[in-house]
Every structure is written in C-alpha cells, then in structure tokens.
Amino acid sequence: MKLHAIQTGCVRIKPAQVEGRGRGLRRRLSVMTDRDWTRWLPTYAWIIDHPEGVIVVDTGQGVHLLESSRSLHPYHRWQVAFRLEREEEIGPQLRALGVGRFDIKRVVLTHLHVDHDGGLAHFPNTEILVSPGELRAARGWLGRLRGYLPNRWPTWFDPKPLDLAPEERGPFSASKRLTAAGDVIAVATPGHTPNHISVVVEDQATTYFLAGDSSYDQRRMLAGRIDGVSPDDDVAKATLDAINQFARGRKMVYLPTHDPESAARLASCTYVPLSPR
Ligand SMILES: [Zn+2]
C-alpha cells in the first residue's frame, strides 16, 4: 500500500476560521469580522494505492472556485480566496501519476465543502461515497445558504451513502470498513461539519489519519483548539480529543487537508508526538 498527497492549489482564509475565537455564535461571527488573512495554505487530496484498487479521499479544488470572489454569498465573496491552475486539478495529477480511471475503486469525501468536492467532474464513472447527513446539509438552496455549492456538482453526481455503523473504533463512536482487508476505515469525526468523516489507513505498523478539516493543522488538534466554523463547540472539541487519544495508542501520521506540513510528514513518516495531557 502507498499513499500520495495531491496538492490541488492553495486557499487563503481568515485566521479566526483556522482557530476559533470565543465560543458559540460569537466564535462563528468572528470569522466574518476578521480583517486578516492566513498565508496561502495547501489543499490536499489523497490517493491510497491499495491492493484492492485505488481509493481517492477528497477531490480538492476546481478552477471554478476562482470565480468565488464574484459570488453573492458573503463567505465566498469576502472570507476565502483560491489559487490554482487547471493542471493542478486532481484529474491531470492522477494521469501524471499513471493512475487510470479504471484503476480507481472509489472516491470517499470527508465532507462536501467546495475545496473537497471541487474535482468531482474528474470521476464520472467512479463509485463516490458521501455521508447521507452531509449530502442532506449540502443540497438545494439551504445548502447554498450554508456555503456549499451543490449547483457546481456534475449533473450525474449521485453518491452512494456512506452509512457508518454504530461500531466503535477506538474513541470513535461510528465507523465503516472501506476495504475487504479492513485496513482502510471511515470514522465519524463530527465537528467542522456535523457529519464529517475521516479515513484511517492501517499499513503494517503505521496508521495514517486522513483528517479532512477535523483541524486545520496538527498543532491545533494536539492543543484541542477548535476552528471558527464548527456548529457545536463541544462536539468539535470531543472529536479533537478523540483523535488525540487515538494517536497516543499508535504510531500515527496525522494528515489534515490544509496543514502546510502534511505532505512532508507523509514523505518522512513523522508520527504525532506524544503530548502531555
Ligand atoms: Zn471544510
């Protein structure tokens, strides 16, 4: 088994989104009033080159996001900016890696935010798995109000429901095997969105944790600092604690979508440090 990081361009957001300020509604409003910007952060998608077939986790950004500054939605217009070239979309990068469309077994989405589903158009004939709750939240005009872009989904997009079983996996309350071997597992990591999932990859002695936006980087996961957009403070904090606890029992490489260190940690197989609690 081999994992690859695919960088699909960069994104810039508000520091108050990366790390929430205050609690509850005040925390979420502070994203809107923050006048600063982060530096450009990478947006990764992940390729699991598995003996049972390639699994793609998230599809990254698409060039349509470059129009977001003209959006009528205040978040897209004012709080986020994207940078990418067409060749940085996931499709061309998979071809460059020598991964053909028939090699891909399935695509799994951690959630449906625009920088995770932006490359869907490259997978017209592939099974795509999405949490049913996430799909409900993202659909229709209410989804658009919440900042999703269902109008940008390919017309054929009809994902297969990724129903997690109420089967505990370490500290995670629900999980689902994604391979017959049981070495790739979706786990419930509610917080950033209520139905957000992460993907655990067990490869011999090493565990890889494809965290999506569970946290924006490893440091904030370890510190238990939730982001500015999670709907529920306590749920988001409990997930960060669960990931932290999970990491302490094993040799784990933690790979959030936007952590500037993710690709380097994957390349050097750098484990989560044991943090005092
Ligand atoms: Zn997100």
PDB file of C-alpha atoms and ligand atoms in Angstrom:
ATOM      1  CA  MET A   1       0.000   0.000   0.000  1.00  0.00           C
ATOM      2  CA  LYS A   2       1.197   3.518  -0.777  1.00  0.00           C
ATOM      3  CA  LEU A   3      -0.267   6.936  -0.001  1.00  0.00           C
ATOM      4  CA  HIS A   4       0.167  10.006  -2.178  1.00  0.00           C
ATOM      5  CA  ALA A   5      -0.571  13.638  -1.365  1.00  0.00           C
ATOM      6  CA  ILE A   6      -2.032  15.566  -4.298  1.00  0.00           C
ATOM      7  CA  GLN A   7      -1.947  19.330  -3.839  1.00  0.00           C
ATOM      8  CA  THR A   8      -4.824  20.914  -5.725  1.00  0.00           C
ATOM      9  CA  GLY A   9      -3.748  24.529  -5.413  1.00  0.00           C
ATOM     10  CA  CYS A  10      -3.970  26.792  -2.373  1.00  0.00           C
ATOM     11  CA  VAL A  11      -6.559  28.556  -0.272  1.00  0.00           C
ATOM     12  CA  ARG A  12      -6.465  31.609   1.956  1.00  0.00           C
ATOM     13  CA  ILE A  13      -8.952  32.059   4.799  1.00  0.00           C
ATOM     14  CA  LYS A  14      -9.376  34.133   7.923  1.00  0.00           C
ATOM     15  CA  PRO A  15      -7.219  33.319  10.977  1.00  0.00           C
ATOM     16  CA  ALA A  16     -10.443  33.291  13.034  1.00  0.00           C
ATOM     17  CA  GLN A  17     -11.610  30.354  10.893  1.00  0.00           C
ATOM     18  CA  VAL A  18      -8.419  28.345  11.471  1.00  0.00           C
ATOM     19  CA  GLU A  19      -8.703  28.827  15.233  1.00  0.00           C
ATOM     20  CA  GLY A  20     -11.997  29.893  16.765  1.00  0.00           C
ATOM     21  CA  ARG A  21     -12.174  32.956  18.997  1.00  0.00           C
ATOM     22  CA  GLY A  22     -14.550  32.709  21.925  1.00  0.00           C
ATOM     23  CA  ARG A  23     -17.455  30.290  21.936  1.00  0.00           C
ATOM     24  CA  GLY A  24     -20.690  29.596  20.096  1.00  0.00           C
ATOM     25  CA  LEU A  25     -22.197  32.211  17.845  1.00  0.00           C
ATOM     26  CA  ARG A  26     -19.557  34.766  18.788  1.00  0.00           C
ATOM     27  CA  ARG A  27     -16.853  32.368  17.612  1.00  0.00           C
ATOM     28  CA  ARG A  28     -18.616  31.834  14.314  1.00  0.00           C
ATOM     29  CA  LEU A  29     -19.295  35.539  13.749  1.00  0.00           C
ATOM     30  CA  SER A  30     -15.680  36.421  14.398  1.00  0.00           C
ATOM     31  CA  VAL A  31     -14.786  34.708  11.099  1.00  0.00           C
ATOM     32  CA  MET A  32     -16.903  37.351   9.353  1.00  0.00           C
ATOM     33  CA  THR A  33     -15.311  40.289  11.152  1.00  0.00           C
ATOM     34  CA  ASP A  34     -11.677  39.172  10.982  1.00  0.00           C
ATOM     35  CA  ARG A  35      -9.826  41.557   8.638  1.00  0.00           C
ATOM     36  CA  ASP A  36      -6.650  39.469   8.411  1.00  0.00           C
ATOM     37  CA  TRP A  37      -5.794  36.606   6.110  1.00  0.00           C
ATOM     38  CA  THR A  38      -3.792  33.437   6.656  1.00  0.00           C
ATOM     39  CA  ARG A  39      -0.906  32.780   4.315  1.00  0.00           C
ATOM     40  CA  TRP A  40      -1.700  30.567   1.322  1.00  0.00           C
ATOM     41  CA  LEU A  41      -2.478  27.097   2.638  1.00  0.00           C
ATOM     42  CA  PRO A  42      -2.318  23.917   0.555  1.00  0.00           C
ATOM     43  CA  THR A  43      -5.464  21.963  -0.303  1.00  0.00           C
ATOM     44  CA  TYR A  44      -4.632  18.269  -0.431  1.00  0.00           C
ATOM     45  CA  ALA A  45      -6.498  15.294  -1.801  1.00  0.00           C
ATOM     46  CA  TRP A  46      -5.184  11.795  -1.048  1.00  0.00           C
ATOM     47  CA  ILE A  47      -4.568   8.686  -3.080  1.00  0.00           C
ATOM     48  CA  ILE A  48      -4.493   5.328  -1.322  1.00  0.00           C
ATOM     49  CA  ASP A  49      -2.825   2.915  -3.717  1.00  0.00           C
ATOM     50  CA  HIS A  50      -4.330  -0.247  -2.236  1.00  0.00           C
ATOM     51  CA  PRO A  51      -4.048  -3.852  -3.480  1.00  0.00           C
ATOM     52  CA  GLU A  52      -7.879  -3.928  -3.779  1.00  0.00           C
ATOM     53  CA  GLY A  53      -7.795  -0.806  -6.004  1.00  0.00           C
ATOM     54  CA  VAL A  54      -7.065   2.884  -5.664  1.00  0.00           C
ATOM     55  CA  ILE A  55      -9.138   4.859  -3.169  1.00  0.00           C
ATOM     56  CA  VAL A  56      -9.279   8.639  -3.605  1.00  0.00           C
ATOM     57  CA  VAL A  57     -10.033  10.653  -0.454  1.00  0.00           C
ATOM     58  CA  ASP A  58     -11.473  14.085  -1.338  1.00  0.00           C
ATOM     59  CA  THR A  59     -11.182  15.621  -4.788  1.00  0.00           C
ATOM     60  CA  GLY A  60      -9.689  19.024  -3.929  1.00  0.00           C
ATOM     61  CA  GLN A  61     -10.253  22.323  -5.640  1.00  0.00           C
ATOM     62  CA  GLY A  62     -11.512  23.037  -9.166  1.00  0.00           C
ATOM     63  CA  VAL A  63     -10.820  26.122 -11.271  1.00  0.00           C
ATOM     64  CA  HIS A  64     -14.492  27.154 -10.997  1.00  0.00           C
ATOM     65  CA  LEU A  65     -13.605  28.289  -7.451  1.00  0.00           C
ATOM     66  CA  LEU A  66     -11.542  31.124  -8.922  1.00  0.00           C
ATOM     67  CA  GLU A  67     -14.870  32.863  -9.600  1.00  0.00           C
ATOM     68  CA  SER A  68     -15.805  32.793  -5.918  1.00  0.00           C
ATOM     69  CA  SER A  69     -14.885  36.439  -5.376  1.00  0.00           C
ATOM     70  CA  ARG A  70     -17.850  37.332  -7.630  1.00  0.00           C
ATOM     71  CA  SER A  71     -20.254  35.193  -5.584  1.00  0.00           C
ATOM     72  CA  LEU A  72     -23.258  36.749  -3.866  1.00  0.00           C
ATOM     73  CA  HIS A  73     -22.626  34.557  -0.841  1.00  0.00           C
ATOM     74  CA  PRO A  74     -20.765  36.663   1.734  1.00  0.00           C
ATOM     75  CA  TYR A  75     -18.455  33.810   2.807  1.00  0.00           C
ATOM     76  CA  HIS A  76     -17.322  33.094  -0.747  1.00  0.00           C
ATOM     77  CA  ARG A  77     -17.074  36.759  -1.633  1.00  0.00           C
ATOM     78  CA  TRP A  78     -15.214  38.027   1.417  1.00  0.00           C
ATOM     79  CA  GLN A  79     -13.790  35.231   3.581  1.00  0.00           C
ATOM     80  CA  VAL A  80     -11.989  32.864   1.238  1.00  0.00           C
ATOM     81  CA  ALA A  81      -9.703  33.046  -1.796  1.00  0.00           C
ATOM     82  CA  PHE A  82      -8.397  30.263  -4.015  1.00  0.00           C
ATOM     83  CA  ARG A  83      -5.350  29.841  -6.226  1.00  0.00           C
ATOM     84  CA  LEU A  84      -4.853  27.030  -8.722  1.00  0.00           C
ATOM     85  CA  GLU A  85      -4.129  26.221 -12.351  1.00  0.00           C
ATOM     86  CA  ARG A  86      -6.204  23.800 -14.389  1.00  0.00           C
ATOM     87  CA  GLU A  87      -3.326  21.258 -14.381  1.00  0.00           C
ATOM     88  CA  GLU A  88      -3.430  21.299 -10.570  1.00  0.00           C
ATOM     89  CA  GLU A  89      -6.917  19.782 -10.507  1.00  0.00           C
ATOM     90  CA  ILE A  90      -6.910  16.172  -9.380  1.00  0.00           C
ATOM     91  CA  GLY A  91      -7.652  14.637 -12.814  1.00  0.00           C
ATOM     92  CA  PRO A  92      -4.475  15.787 -14.581  1.00  0.00           C
ATOM     93  CA  GLN A  93      -2.403  14.957 -11.494  1.00  0.00           C
ATOM     94  CA  LEU A  94      -3.755  11.394 -11.356  1.00  0.00           C
ATOM     95  CA  ARG A  95      -2.868  10.940 -15.033  1.00  0.00           C
ATOM     96  CA  ALA A  96       0.646  12.256 -14.318  1.00  0.00           C
ATOM     97  CA  LEU A  97       0.963   9.663 -11.537  1.00  0.00           C
ATOM     98  CA  GLY A  98      -0.060   6.962 -14.020  1.00  0.00           C
ATOM     99  CA  VAL A  99      -3.393   6.273 -12.285  1.00  0.00           C
ATOM    100  CA  GLY A 100      -6.008   5.492 -14.926  1.00  0.00           C
ATOM    101  CA  ARG A 101      -9.752   5.922 -14.323  1.00  0.00           C
ATOM    102  CA  PHE A 102     -10.246   2.148 -14.309  1.00  0.00           C
ATOM    103  CA  ASP A 103      -7.649   1.741 -11.545  1.00  0.00           C
ATOM    104  CA  ILE A 104      -9.804   3.762  -9.167  1.00  0.00           C
ATOM    105  CA  LYS A 105     -12.085   1.698  -6.987  1.00  0.00           C
ATOM    106  CA  ARG A 106     -13.879   4.538  -5.272  1.00  0.00           C
ATOM    107  CA  VAL A 107     -13.835   8.134  -4.130  1.00  0.00           C
ATOM    108  CA  VAL A 108     -14.597   8.974  -0.492  1.00  0.00           C
ATOM    109  CA  LEU A 109     -15.428  12.532   0.562  1.00  0.00           C
ATOM    110  CA  THR A 110     -14.720  13.686   4.118  1.00  0.00           C
ATOM    111  CA  HIS A 111     -17.393  16.355   3.628  1.00  0.00           C
ATOM    112  CA  LEU A 112     -18.839  18.401   0.781  1.00  0.00           C
ATOM    113  CA  HIS A 113     -17.200  21.788   1.257  1.00  0.00           C
ATOM    114  CA  VAL A 114     -16.165  23.355  -2.034  1.00  0.00           C
ATOM    115  CA  ASP A 115     -12.443  22.664  -1.714  1.00  0.00           C
ATOM    116  CA  HIS A 116     -13.130  18.934  -1.148  1.00  0.00           C
ATOM    117  CA  ASP A 117     -15.715  18.290  -3.866  1.00  0.00           C
ATOM    118  CA  GLY A 118     -14.221  20.683  -6.458  1.00  0.00           C
ATOM    119  CA  GLY A 119     -12.670  17.876  -8.517  1.00  0.00           C
ATOM    120  CA  LEU A 120     -15.765  15.651  -8.750  1.00  0.00           C
ATOM    121  CA  ALA A 121     -16.030  16.225 -12.511  1.00  0.00           C
ATOM    122  CA  HIS A 122     -12.958  14.004 -12.978  1.00  0.00           C
ATOM    123  CA  PHE A 123     -14.788  10.920 -11.651  1.00  0.00           C
ATOM    124  CA  PRO A 124     -17.893  10.421 -13.819  1.00  0.00           C
ATOM    125  CA  ASN A 125     -17.757   6.610 -13.706  1.00  0.00           C
ATOM    126  CA  THR A 126     -16.438   6.012 -10.218  1.00  0.00           C
ATOM    127  CA  GLU A 127     -18.352   4.994  -7.101  1.00  0.00           C
ATOM    128  CA  ILE A 128     -18.439   8.026  -4.793  1.00  0.00           C
ATOM    129  CA  LEU A 129     -19.188   7.673  -1.093  1.00  0.00           C
ATOM    130  CA  VAL A 130     -20.652  10.522   0.971  1.00  0.00           C
ATOM    131  CA  SER A 131     -22.248  10.577   4.400  1.00  0.00           C
ATOM    132  CA  PRO A 132     -26.050  10.887   3.896  1.00  0.00           C
ATOM    133  CA  GLY A 133     -26.287  13.619   6.541  1.00  0.00           C
ATOM    134  CA  GLU A 134     -23.599  15.645   4.804  1.00  0.00           C
ATOM    135  CA  LEU A 135     -25.396  15.251   1.475  1.00  0.00           C
ATOM    136  CA  ARG A 136     -28.684  16.442   3.010  1.00  0.00           C
ATOM    137  CA  ALA A 137     -26.971  19.503   4.512  1.00  0.00           C
ATOM    138  CA  ALA A 138     -25.328  20.421   1.211  1.00  0.00           C
ATOM    139  CA  ARG A 139     -28.315  20.030  -1.106  1.00  0.00           C
ATOM    140  CA  GLY A 140     -30.606  22.684  -2.515  1.00  0.00           C
ATOM    141  CA  TRP A 141     -30.879  26.345  -1.658  1.00  0.00           C
ATOM    142  CA  LEU A 142     -30.388  25.679   2.071  1.00  0.00           C
ATOM    143  CA  GLY A 143     -27.107  24.004   1.190  1.00  0.00           C
ATOM    144  CA  ARG A 144     -26.109  27.070  -0.827  1.00  0.00           C
ATOM    145  CA  LEU A 145     -27.033  29.261   2.121  1.00  0.00           C
ATOM    146  CA  ARG A 146     -24.734  27.122   4.282  1.00  0.00           C
ATOM    147  CA  GLY A 147     -21.881  27.816   1.855  1.00  0.00           C
ATOM    148  CA  TYR A 148     -21.956  24.598  -0.163  1.00  0.00           C
ATOM    149  CA  LEU A 149     -22.027  24.739  -3.966  1.00  0.00           C
ATOM    150  CA  PRO A 150     -24.462  21.967  -4.997  1.00  0.00           C
ATOM    151  CA  ASN A 151     -25.048  23.922  -8.226  1.00  0.00           C
ATOM    152  CA  ARG A 152     -21.427  23.105  -9.134  1.00  0.00           C
ATOM    153  CA  TRP A 153     -21.856  19.347  -8.787  1.00  0.00           C
ATOM    154  CA  PRO A 154     -21.745  17.429 -12.064  1.00  0.00           C
ATOM    155  CA  THR A 155     -25.299  16.603 -13.218  1.00  0.00           C
ATOM    156  CA  TRP A 156     -24.551  12.871 -12.820  1.00  0.00           C
ATOM    157  CA  PHE A 157     -23.498  13.273  -9.162  1.00  0.00           C
ATOM    158  CA  ASP A 158     -25.473  10.723  -7.172  1.00  0.00           C
ATOM    159  CA  PRO A 159     -23.181   9.463  -4.413  1.00  0.00           C
ATOM    160  CA  LYS A 160     -23.605   6.180  -2.607  1.00  0.00           C
ATOM    161  CA  PRO A 161     -24.499   6.719   1.062  1.00  0.00           C
ATOM    162  CA  LEU A 162     -21.569   6.114   3.363  1.00  0.00           C
ATOM    163  CA  ASP A 163     -23.505   4.818   6.357  1.00  0.00           C
ATOM    164  CA  LEU A 164     -21.219   4.410   9.323  1.00  0.00           C
ATOM    165  CA  ALA A 165     -22.207   1.575  11.634  1.00  0.00           C
ATOM    166  CA  PRO A 166     -22.528   2.414  15.319  1.00  0.00           C
ATOM    167  CA  GLU A 167     -19.417   0.328  15.704  1.00  0.00           C
ATOM    168  CA  GLU A 168     -16.778   1.805  17.949  1.00  0.00           C
ATOM    169  CA  ARG A 169     -13.293   2.161  16.563  1.00  0.00           C
ATOM    170  CA  GLY A 170     -11.114   3.204  19.467  1.00  0.00           C
ATOM    171  CA  PRO A 171     -12.544   6.521  20.672  1.00  0.00           C
ATOM    172  CA  PHE A 172     -14.704   6.989  17.544  1.00  0.00           C
ATOM    173  CA  SER A 173     -18.349   6.092  18.006  1.00  0.00           C
ATOM    174  CA  ALA A 174     -19.074   5.020  14.422  1.00  0.00           C
ATOM    175  CA  SER A 175     -17.023   3.520  11.616  1.00  0.00           C
ATOM    176  CA  LYS A 176     -17.161   1.628   8.338  1.00  0.00           C
ATOM    177  CA  ARG A 177     -14.613  -0.569   6.599  1.00  0.00           C
ATOM    178  CA  LEU A 178     -13.751   0.636   3.108  1.00  0.00           C
ATOM    179  CA  THR A 179     -11.707  -2.419   2.091  1.00  0.00           C
ATOM    180  CA  ALA A 180     -12.313  -6.139   2.493  1.00  0.00           C
ATOM    181  CA  ALA A 181      -8.972  -6.329   4.292  1.00  0.00           C
ATOM    182  CA  GLY A 182     -10.332  -3.889   6.874  1.00  0.00           C
ATOM    183  CA  ASP A 183      -7.238  -1.719   6.695  1.00  0.00           C
ATOM    184  CA  VAL A 184      -8.981   1.405   5.356  1.00  0.00           C
ATOM    185  CA  ILE A 185     -11.754   2.608   7.646  1.00  0.00           C
ATOM    186  CA  ALA A 186     -14.020   5.658   7.653  1.00  0.00           C
ATOM    187  CA  VAL A 187     -14.570   7.032  11.165  1.00  0.00           C
ATOM    188  CA  ALA A 188     -17.045   9.641  12.378  1.00  0.00           C
ATOM    189  CA  THR A 189     -15.300  12.924  13.175  1.00  0.00           C
ATOM    190  CA  PRO A 190     -18.212  15.341  13.670  1.00  0.00           C
ATOM    191  CA  GLY A 191     -17.265  18.951  14.319  1.00  0.00           C
ATOM    192  CA  HIS A 192     -16.202  21.003  11.311  1.00  0.00           C
ATOM    193  CA  THR A 193     -19.485  19.747   9.838  1.00  0.00           C
ATOM    194  CA  PRO A 194     -21.933  17.566  11.809  1.00  0.00           C
ATOM    195  CA  ASN A 195     -21.378  14.543   9.530  1.00  0.00           C
ATOM    196  CA  HIS A 196     -17.708  15.000   8.752  1.00  0.00           C
ATOM    197  CA  ILE A 197     -15.737  11.761   8.410  1.00  0.00           C
ATOM    198  CA  SER A 198     -12.029  10.940   8.433  1.00  0.00           C
ATOM    199  CA  VAL A 199     -10.253   7.973   6.874  1.00  0.00           C
ATOM    200  CA  VAL A 200      -7.914   5.734   8.856  1.00  0.00           C
ATOM    201  CA  VAL A 201      -5.345   3.718   6.896  1.00  0.00           C
ATOM    202  CA  GLU A 202      -3.542   0.921   8.714  1.00  0.00           C
ATOM    203  CA  ASP A 203      -0.331  -0.031   6.914  1.00  0.00           C
ATOM    204  CA  GLN A 204       1.716  -2.509   8.920  1.00  0.00           C
ATOM    205  CA  ALA A 205       2.983  -0.639  11.987  1.00  0.00           C
ATOM    206  CA  THR A 206       1.878   2.788  10.791  1.00  0.00           C
ATOM    207  CA  THR A 207      -1.561   4.410  10.955  1.00  0.00           C
ATOM    208  CA  TYR A 208      -2.332   7.278   8.588  1.00  0.00           C
ATOM    209  CA  PHE A 209      -5.170   9.566   9.605  1.00  0.00           C
ATOM    210  CA  LEU A 210      -6.680  11.466   6.657  1.00  0.00           C
ATOM    211  CA  ALA A 211      -8.357  14.114   8.750  1.00  0.00           C
ATOM    212  CA  GLY A 212     -10.117  16.327   6.200  1.00  0.00           C
ATOM    213  CA  ASP A 213     -10.886  19.548   8.071  1.00  0.00           C
ATOM    214  CA  SER A 214     -11.112  17.958  11.545  1.00  0.00           C
ATOM    215  CA  SER A 215      -8.473  20.552  12.331  1.00  0.00           C
ATOM    216  CA  TYR A 216      -6.501  22.845  10.043  1.00  0.00           C
ATOM    217  CA  ASP A 217      -3.175  21.554  11.340  1.00  0.00           C
ATOM    218  CA  GLN A 218      -1.631  19.078  13.757  1.00  0.00           C
ATOM    219  CA  ARG A 219      -0.713  21.635  16.396  1.00  0.00           C
ATOM    220  CA  ARG A 220      -4.337  22.707  16.869  1.00  0.00           C
ATOM    221  CA  MET A 221      -5.503  19.099  17.053  1.00  0.00           C
ATOM    222  CA  LEU A 222      -2.993  18.442  19.823  1.00  0.00           C
ATOM    223  CA  ALA A 223      -3.953  21.652  21.613  1.00  0.00           C
ATOM    224  CA  GLY A 224      -7.690  20.874  21.280  1.00  0.00           C
ATOM    225  CA  ARG A 225      -8.346  24.240  19.586  1.00  0.00           C
ATOM    226  CA  ILE A 226     -11.497  24.059  17.503  1.00  0.00           C
ATOM    227  CA  ASP A 227     -11.982  26.073  14.314  1.00  0.00           C
ATOM    228  CA  GLY A 228     -14.216  29.103  13.738  1.00  0.00           C
ATOM    229  CA  VAL A 229     -16.905  27.396  11.659  1.00  0.00           C
ATOM    230  CA  SER A 230     -17.832  24.218  13.562  1.00  0.00           C
ATOM    231  CA  PRO A 231     -21.543  24.484  14.507  1.00  0.00           C
ATOM    232  CA  ASP A 232     -21.113  22.980  18.003  1.00  0.00           C
ATOM    233  CA  ASP A 233     -18.153  23.753  20.270  1.00  0.00           C
ATOM    234  CA  ASP A 234     -18.429  20.641  22.420  1.00  0.00           C
ATOM    235  CA  VAL A 235     -18.859  18.206  19.542  1.00  0.00           C
ATOM    236  CA  ALA A 236     -15.829  19.651  17.739  1.00  0.00           C
ATOM    237  CA  LYS A 237     -13.717  19.576  20.892  1.00  0.00           C
ATOM    238  CA  ALA A 238     -14.697  15.972  21.646  1.00  0.00           C
ATOM    239  CA  THR A 239     -13.549  14.931  18.166  1.00  0.00           C
ATOM    240  CA  LEU A 240     -10.162  16.613  18.583  1.00  0.00           C
ATOM    241  CA  ASP A 241      -9.790  14.844  21.935  1.00  0.00           C
ATOM    242  CA  ALA A 242     -10.740  11.527  20.320  1.00  0.00           C
ATOM    243  CA  ILE A 243      -8.141  11.950  17.555  1.00  0.00           C
ATOM    244  CA  ASN A 244      -5.551  12.883  20.159  1.00  0.00           C
ATOM    245  CA  GLN A 245      -6.398   9.815  22.217  1.00  0.00           C
ATOM    246  CA  PHE A 246      -6.340   7.576  19.125  1.00  0.00           C
ATOM    247  CA  ALA A 247      -2.887   8.900  18.169  1.00  0.00           C
ATOM    248  CA  ARG A 248      -1.443   8.170  21.588  1.00  0.00           C
ATOM    249  CA  GLY A 249      -2.074   4.446  21.251  1.00  0.00           C
ATOM    250  CA  ARG A 250      -0.165   4.027  17.993  1.00  0.00           C
ATOM    251  CA  LYS A 251       2.413   5.295  15.507  1.00  0.00           C
ATOM    252  CA  MET A 252       0.189   7.707  13.615  1.00  0.00           C
ATOM    253  CA  VAL A 253       0.827  10.194  10.814  1.00  0.00           C
ATOM    254  CA  TYR A 254      -1.820  12.947  11.008  1.00  0.00           C
ATOM    255  CA  LEU A 255      -2.805  14.436   7.663  1.00  0.00           C
ATOM    256  CA  PRO A 256      -5.270  17.347   7.610  1.00  0.00           C
ATOM    257  CA  THR A 257      -6.257  18.806   4.235  1.00  0.00           C
ATOM    258  CA  HIS A 258      -4.776  22.262   4.767  1.00  0.00           C
ATOM    259  CA  ASP A 259      -1.788  21.632   7.053  1.00  0.00           C
ATOM    260  CA  PRO A 260       1.317  23.030   5.296  1.00  0.00           C
ATOM    261  CA  GLU A 261       3.307  20.207   6.948  1.00  0.00           C
ATOM    262  CA  SER A 262       1.040  17.314   5.871  1.00  0.00           C
ATOM    263  CA  ALA A 263       2.940  16.283   2.725  1.00  0.00           C
ATOM    264  CA  ALA A 264       6.308  16.485   4.477  1.00  0.00           C
ATOM    265  CA  ARG A 265       5.030  14.378   7.403  1.00  0.00           C
ATOM    266  CA  LEU A 266       3.721  11.788   4.946  1.00  0.00           C
ATOM    267  CA  ALA A 267       7.020  11.717   2.998  1.00  0.00           C
ATOM    268  CA  SER A 268       9.153  11.384   6.134  1.00  0.00           C
ATOM    269  CA  CYS A 269       6.597   9.243   8.035  1.00  0.00           C
ATOM    270  CA  THR A 270       6.628  11.600  11.007  1.00  0.00           C
ATOM    271  CA  TYR A 271       4.350  10.439  13.805  1.00  0.00           C
ATOM    272  CA  VAL A 272       2.162  12.551  16.056  1.00  0.00           C
ATOM    273  CA  PRO A 273       4.330  13.422  19.052  1.00  0.00           C
ATOM    274  CA  LEU A 274       3.169  12.071  22.386  1.00  0.00           C
ATOM    275  CA  SER A 275       1.659  15.092  24.058  1.00  0.00           C
ATOM    276  CA  PRO A 276       1.236  15.529  27.773  1.00  0.00           C
ATOM    277  CA  ARG A 277      -2.347  15.796  28.919  1.00  0.00           C
TER     278      ARG A 277
HETATM  279 ZN    ZN B   1     -14.352  22.215   5.177  1.00  0.00          ZN
END
